[in-house]
PDB file of C-alpha atoms and ligand atoms in Angstrom:
ATOM      1  CA  MET A   1     108.468  58.742  98.954  1.00 78.00           C
ATOM      2  CA  GLU A   2     108.621  62.155  97.266  1.00 82.00           C
ATOM      3  CA  ASN A   3     110.655  62.571  94.101  1.00 93.00           C
ATOM      4  CA  CYS A   4     111.157  58.832  93.572  1.00 98.00           C
ATOM      5  CA  ILE A   5     110.485  58.146  89.889  1.00 98.00           C
ATOM      6  CA  PHE A   6     109.749  54.432  90.485  1.00 98.00           C
ATOM      7  CA  CYS A   7     107.225  55.282  93.251  1.00 98.00           C
ATOM      8  CA  LYS A   8     105.451  57.513  90.722  1.00 98.00           C
ATOM      9  CA  LEU A   9     105.547  54.874  87.979  1.00 98.00           C
ATOM     10  CA  ALA A  10     104.584  51.974  90.298  1.00 98.00           C
ATOM     11  CA  ASN A  11     101.638  53.881  91.757  1.00 97.00           C
ATOM     12  CA  GLY A  12     100.378  55.156  88.388  1.00 96.00           C
ATOM     13  CA  GLU A  13     101.142  58.863  88.991  1.00 97.00           C
ATOM     14  CA  ILE A  14     103.142  58.786  85.761  1.00 97.00           C
ATOM     15  CA  PRO A  15     101.652  56.624  82.988  1.00 96.00           C
ATOM     16  CA  THR A  16     103.936  53.970  81.525  1.00 97.00           C
ATOM     17  CA  ASN A  17     103.838  50.691  79.569  1.00 98.00           C
ATOM     18  CA  THR A  18     102.361  48.269  82.107  1.00 98.00           C
ATOM     19  CA  VAL A  19     102.599  44.500  81.667  1.00 97.00           C
ATOM     20  CA  TYR A  20     100.827  43.680  84.931  1.00 98.00           C
ATOM     21  CA  GLU A  21      99.475  45.400  88.030  1.00 98.00           C
ATOM     22  CA  ASP A  22      98.001  44.277  91.344  1.00 98.00           C
ATOM     23  CA  GLU A  23      97.552  45.810  94.795  1.00 98.00           C
ATOM     24  CA  ASN A  24     101.253  45.625  95.683  1.00 98.00           C
ATOM     25  CA  TYR A  25     103.234  45.560  92.433  1.00 98.00           C
ATOM     26  CA  ARG A  26     103.463  46.943  88.906  1.00 98.00           C
ATOM     27  CA  VAL A  27     105.532  45.405  86.116  1.00 98.00           C
ATOM     28  CA  ILE A  28     106.676  47.988  83.545  1.00 98.00           C
ATOM     29  CA  MET A  29     108.813  48.016  80.405  1.00 98.00           C
ATOM     30  CA  ASP A  30     112.359  49.296  80.938  1.00 98.00           C
ATOM     31  CA  ALA A  31     112.871  52.685  79.208  1.00 98.00           C
ATOM     32  CA  ASN A  32     116.278  51.566  77.865  1.00 97.00           C
ATOM     33  CA  PRO A  33     115.729  47.862  77.213  1.00 97.00           C
ATOM     34  CA  ALA A  34     118.755  45.567  77.119  1.00 95.00           C
ATOM     35  CA  ASN A  35     116.651  43.378  74.810  1.00 96.00           C
ATOM     36  CA  ILE A  36     113.110  43.437  73.443  1.00 97.00           C
ATOM     37  CA  GLY A  37     110.705  42.729  76.315  1.00 98.00           C
ATOM     38  CA  HIS A  38     113.059  43.845  79.150  1.00 98.00           C
ATOM     39  CA  SER A  39     110.703  44.534  82.061  1.00 98.00           C
ATOM     40  CA  LEU A  40     111.038  45.693  85.664  1.00 98.00           C
ATOM     41  CA  VAL A  41     109.094  44.365  88.660  1.00 98.00           C
ATOM     42  CA  LEU A  42     108.369  47.304  90.987  1.00 98.00           C
ATOM     43  CA  PRO A  43     106.844  47.051  94.472  1.00 98.00           C
ATOM     44  CA  LYS A  44     104.394  49.922  95.037  1.00 98.00           C
ATOM     45  CA  LYS A  45     105.862  50.306  98.523  1.00 97.00           C
ATOM     46  CA  HIS A  46     109.107  52.316  98.597  1.00 98.00           C
ATOM     47  CA  GLY A  47     112.277  50.624  99.790  1.00 98.00           C
ATOM     48  CA  LYS A  48     115.640  51.682  98.408  1.00 98.00           C
ATOM     49  CA  ASP A  49     116.999  48.166  98.082  1.00 98.00           C
ATOM     50  CA  ILE A  50     116.783  44.578  99.385  1.00 98.00           C
ATOM     51  CA  PHE A  51     118.091  45.743 102.771  1.00 98.00           C
ATOM     52  CA  GLU A  52     115.418  48.401 103.288  1.00 97.00           C
ATOM     53  CA  LEU A  53     112.456  46.334 102.088  1.00 98.00           C
ATOM     54  CA  ASP A  54     110.686  43.683 104.200  1.00 98.00           C
ATOM     55  CA  SER A  55     111.195  40.003 103.275  1.00 98.00           C
ATOM     56  CA  GLU A  56     107.547  39.465 102.348  1.00 98.00           C
ATOM     57  CA  THR A  57     107.614  42.229  99.722  1.00 98.00           C
ATOM     58  CA  VAL A  58     110.955  40.983  98.349  1.00 98.00           C
ATOM     59  CA  ALA A  59     109.647  37.394  98.162  1.00 98.00           C
ATOM     60  CA  GLY A  60     106.470  38.539  96.392  1.00 98.00           C
ATOM     61  CA  ALA A  61     108.531  40.492  93.864  1.00 98.00           C
ATOM     62  CA  HIS A  62     110.642  37.410  93.087  1.00 98.00           C
ATOM     63  CA  ALA A  63     107.553  35.212  92.705  1.00 98.00           C
ATOM     64  CA  LEU A  64     106.173  37.793  90.288  1.00 98.00           C
ATOM     65  CA  ALA A  65     109.501  37.874  88.389  1.00 98.00           C
ATOM     66  CA  LYS A  66     109.096  34.114  87.817  1.00 98.00           C
ATOM     67  CA  LYS A  67     105.599  34.673  86.425  1.00 98.00           C
ATOM     68  CA  VAL A  68     106.812  37.484  84.123  1.00 98.00           C
ATOM     69  CA  ALA A  69     109.802  35.379  83.014  1.00 98.00           C
ATOM     70  CA  GLU A  70     107.454  32.539  82.023  1.00 98.00           C
ATOM     71  CA  ALA A  71     105.109  34.930  80.191  1.00 98.00           C
ATOM     72  CA  ALA A  72     107.943  36.721  78.353  1.00 98.00           C
ATOM     73  CA  LYS A  73     109.586  33.433  77.343  1.00 98.00           C
ATOM     74  CA  LYS A  74     106.329  32.182  75.816  1.00 98.00           C
ATOM     75  CA  ALA A  75     105.182  35.491  74.315  1.00 98.00           C
ATOM     76  CA  LEU A  76     108.493  36.391  72.679  1.00 98.00           C
ATOM     77  CA  ASP A  77     109.740  32.860  72.093  1.00 98.00           C
ATOM     78  CA  ALA A  78     112.855  33.669  74.129  1.00 98.00           C
ATOM     79  CA  ASP A  79     115.566  31.054  74.525  1.00 97.00           C
ATOM     80  CA  GLY A  80     116.459  32.183  78.059  1.00 97.00           C
ATOM     81  CA  ILE A  81     115.876  34.907  80.652  1.00 97.00           C
ATOM     82  CA  ASN A  82     118.277  36.873  82.852  1.00 95.00           C
ATOM     83  CA  ILE A  83     116.915  37.988  86.234  1.00 97.00           C
ATOM     84  CA  LEU A  84     118.988  40.769  87.793  1.00 96.00           C
ATOM     85  CA  GLN A  85     118.577  42.790  90.942  1.00 98.00           C
ATOM     86  CA  ASN A  86     121.162  45.442  91.876  1.00 98.00           C
ATOM     87  CA  ASN A  87     121.619  46.757  95.432  1.00 98.00           C
ATOM     88  CA  GLY A  88     123.771  49.833  95.974  1.00 98.00           C
ATOM     89  CA  GLU A  89     125.798  52.004  93.620  1.00 98.00           C
ATOM     90  CA  SER A  90     128.783  49.663  93.817  1.00 97.00           C
ATOM     91  CA  ALA A  91     126.528  46.862  92.520  1.00 97.00           C
ATOM     92  CA  GLY A  92     125.340  48.999  89.597  1.00 95.00           C
ATOM     93  CA  GLN A  93     122.053  50.291  91.046  1.00 98.00           C
ATOM     94  CA  THR A  94     121.100  53.605  89.437  1.00 98.00           C
ATOM     95  CA  VAL A  95     117.457  54.015  90.539  1.00 98.00           C
ATOM     96  CA  MET A  96     117.166  53.845  94.315  1.00 98.00           C
ATOM     97  CA  HIS A  97     113.815  52.009  94.527  1.00 98.00           C
ATOM     98  CA  PHE A  98     114.011  48.190  94.679  1.00 98.00           C
ATOM     99  CA  HIS A  99     113.356  46.545  91.310  1.00 98.00           C
ATOM    100  CA  ILE A 100     113.971  43.254  89.531  1.00 98.00           C
ATOM    101  CA  HIS A 101     115.065  43.176  85.881  1.00 98.00           C
ATOM    102  CA  VAL A 102     113.524  40.431  83.708  1.00 98.00           C
ATOM    103  CA  ILE A 103     115.503  40.301  80.448  1.00 97.00           C
ATOM    104  CA  PRO A 104     114.562  37.926  77.610  1.00 97.00           C
ATOM    105  CA  ARG A 105     117.577  36.377  75.881  1.00 96.00           C
ATOM    106  CA  PHE A 106     117.875  34.968  72.374  1.00 96.00           C
ATOM    107  CA  LYS A 107     120.492  32.642  70.896  1.00 95.00           C
ATOM    108  CA  ASN A 108     123.566  34.640  69.859  1.00 91.00           C
ATOM    109  CA  ASP A 109     122.045  38.007  70.920  1.00 93.00           C
ATOM    110  CA  TRP A 110     125.224  39.050  72.732  1.00 86.00           C
ATOM    111  CA  PRO A 111     127.973  37.212  74.590  1.00 81.00           C
ATOM    112  CA  SER A 112     126.598  35.804  77.839  1.00 76.00           C
ATOM    113  CA  MET A 113     126.606  38.111  80.870  1.00 67.00           C
ATOM    114  CA  PRO A 114     130.223  38.353  81.990  1.00 73.00           C
ATOM    115  CA  MET A 115     130.820  37.376  85.624  1.00 81.00           C
ATOM    116  CA  HIS A 116     133.999  39.002  86.907  1.00 87.00           C
ATOM    117  CA  GLN A 117     136.451  36.480  88.345  1.00 89.00           C
ATOM    118  CA  SER A 118     138.030  37.815  91.542  1.00 92.00           C
ATOM    119  CA  GLY A 119     140.795  35.239  91.802  1.00 94.00           C
ATOM    120  CA  ALA A 120     139.997  34.659  95.508  1.00 96.00           C
ATOM    121  CA  THR A 121     142.082  31.841  96.987  1.00 97.00           C
ATOM    122  CA  ASP A 122     140.493  28.742  98.569  1.00 97.00           C
ATOM    123  CA  GLU A 123     141.651  30.088 101.934  1.00 97.00           C
ATOM    124  CA  GLU A 124     139.934  33.444 101.370  1.00 97.00           C
ATOM    125  CA  THR A 125     136.759  31.690 100.201  1.00 97.00           C
ATOM    126  CA  LYS A 126     136.720  29.425 103.276  1.00 97.00           C
ATOM    127  CA  ALA A 127     137.208  32.467 105.570  1.00 97.00           C
ATOM    128  CA  ALA A 128     134.386  34.379 103.818  1.00 97.00           C
ATOM    129  CA  CYS A 129     132.132  31.293 104.051  1.00 97.00           C
ATOM    130  CA  ALA A 130     132.693  31.057 107.813  1.00 97.00           C
ATOM    131  CA  LYS A 131     132.180  34.817 108.365  1.00 97.00           C
ATOM    132  CA  ILE A 132     128.912  34.920 106.399  1.00 96.00           C
ATOM    133  CA  GLY A 133     127.760  31.728 108.123  1.00 96.00           C
ATOM    134  CA  GLU A 134     128.175  33.447 111.504  1.00 97.00           C
ATOM    135  CA  PHE A 135     125.724  36.183 110.457  1.00 97.00           C
ATOM    136  CA  MET A 136     123.197  33.572 109.289  1.00 96.00           C
ATOM    137  CA  LYS A 137     122.703  32.358 112.884  1.00 95.00           C
TER     138      LYS A 137
HETATM  139  P1  AMP B 201     119.456  49.650  87.930  1.00 79.90           P
HETATM  140  O1  AMP B 201     120.782  49.951  87.283  1.00 79.90           O
HETATM  141  O2  AMP B 201     119.323  48.232  88.383  1.00 79.90           O
HETATM  142  O3  AMP B 201     119.119  50.656  89.013  1.00 79.90           O
HETATM  143  O4  AMP B 201     118.405  49.803  86.764  1.00 79.90           O
HETATM  144  C1  AMP B 201     117.600  50.928  86.531  1.00 79.90           C
HETATM  145  C2  AMP B 201     116.816  50.667  85.261  1.00 79.90           C
HETATM  146  O5  AMP B 201     115.726  51.549  85.234  1.00 79.90           O
HETATM  147  C3  AMP B 201     117.632  50.882  83.967  1.00 79.90           C
HETATM  148  O6  AMP B 201     117.580  49.688  83.199  1.00 79.90           O
HETATM  149  C4  AMP B 201     116.888  52.031  83.292  1.00 79.90           C
HETATM  150  O7  AMP B 201     116.850  51.887  81.888  1.00 79.90           O
HETATM  151  C5  AMP B 201     115.501  51.948  83.908  1.00 79.90           C
HETATM  152  N1  AMP B 201     114.765  53.209  83.969  1.00 79.90           N
HETATM  153  C6  AMP B 201     115.208  54.398  84.441  1.00 79.90           C
HETATM  154  N2  AMP B 201     114.224  55.327  84.378  1.00 79.90           N
HETATM  155  C7  AMP B 201     113.130  54.695  83.869  1.00 79.90           C
HETATM  156  C8  AMP B 201     111.801  55.102  83.555  1.00 79.90           C
HETATM  157  N3  AMP B 201     111.389  56.355  83.747  1.00 79.90           N
HETATM  158  N4  AMP B 201     110.946  54.170  83.051  1.00 79.90           N
HETATM  159  C9  AMP B 201     111.347  52.891  82.855  1.00 79.90           C
HETATM  160  N5  AMP B 201     112.590  52.462  83.120  1.00 79.90           N
HETATM  161  C10 AMP B 201     113.477  53.336  83.613  1.00 79.90           C
HETATM  162 ZN1   ZN B 202     110.288  54.777  95.465  1.00 79.90          ZN
END
């Protein structure tokens, strides 16, 4: 994929701080870390987001995120780890090449990640549950 910065970083066309590399993935340090040790798991194959990428590549990226989370926790003596993966501008994605954030967390570093509360009613939740369930068949 031409002009994709994460394709260039993942495939070594642009040098960057690399935590780990294999045939299919590269784990790099985020250029604007939310905390010390904030890394990104990048597939070498281009796919804009979870919808464009095949399940096998997505699953491999998540397995690798677990391995990086364990390594970062030990290496930096982190108290916890946030794993984030944004899909689409409305979800906060800014770089349109699938990636998983692995963010070490330390006691009292900042208030825990806020989860917006939509105020959906039980009825709305039940309806959404049924609708999503239909598409799982
Ligand atoms: P997202 O909002 O999930 O798309 O996250 C994109 C992330 O990529 C942000 O945390 C950026 O700091 C990071 N980022 C953008 N450009 C680079 C780069 N050249 N090298 C490393 N990280 C980058
Ligand atoms: Zn790409």
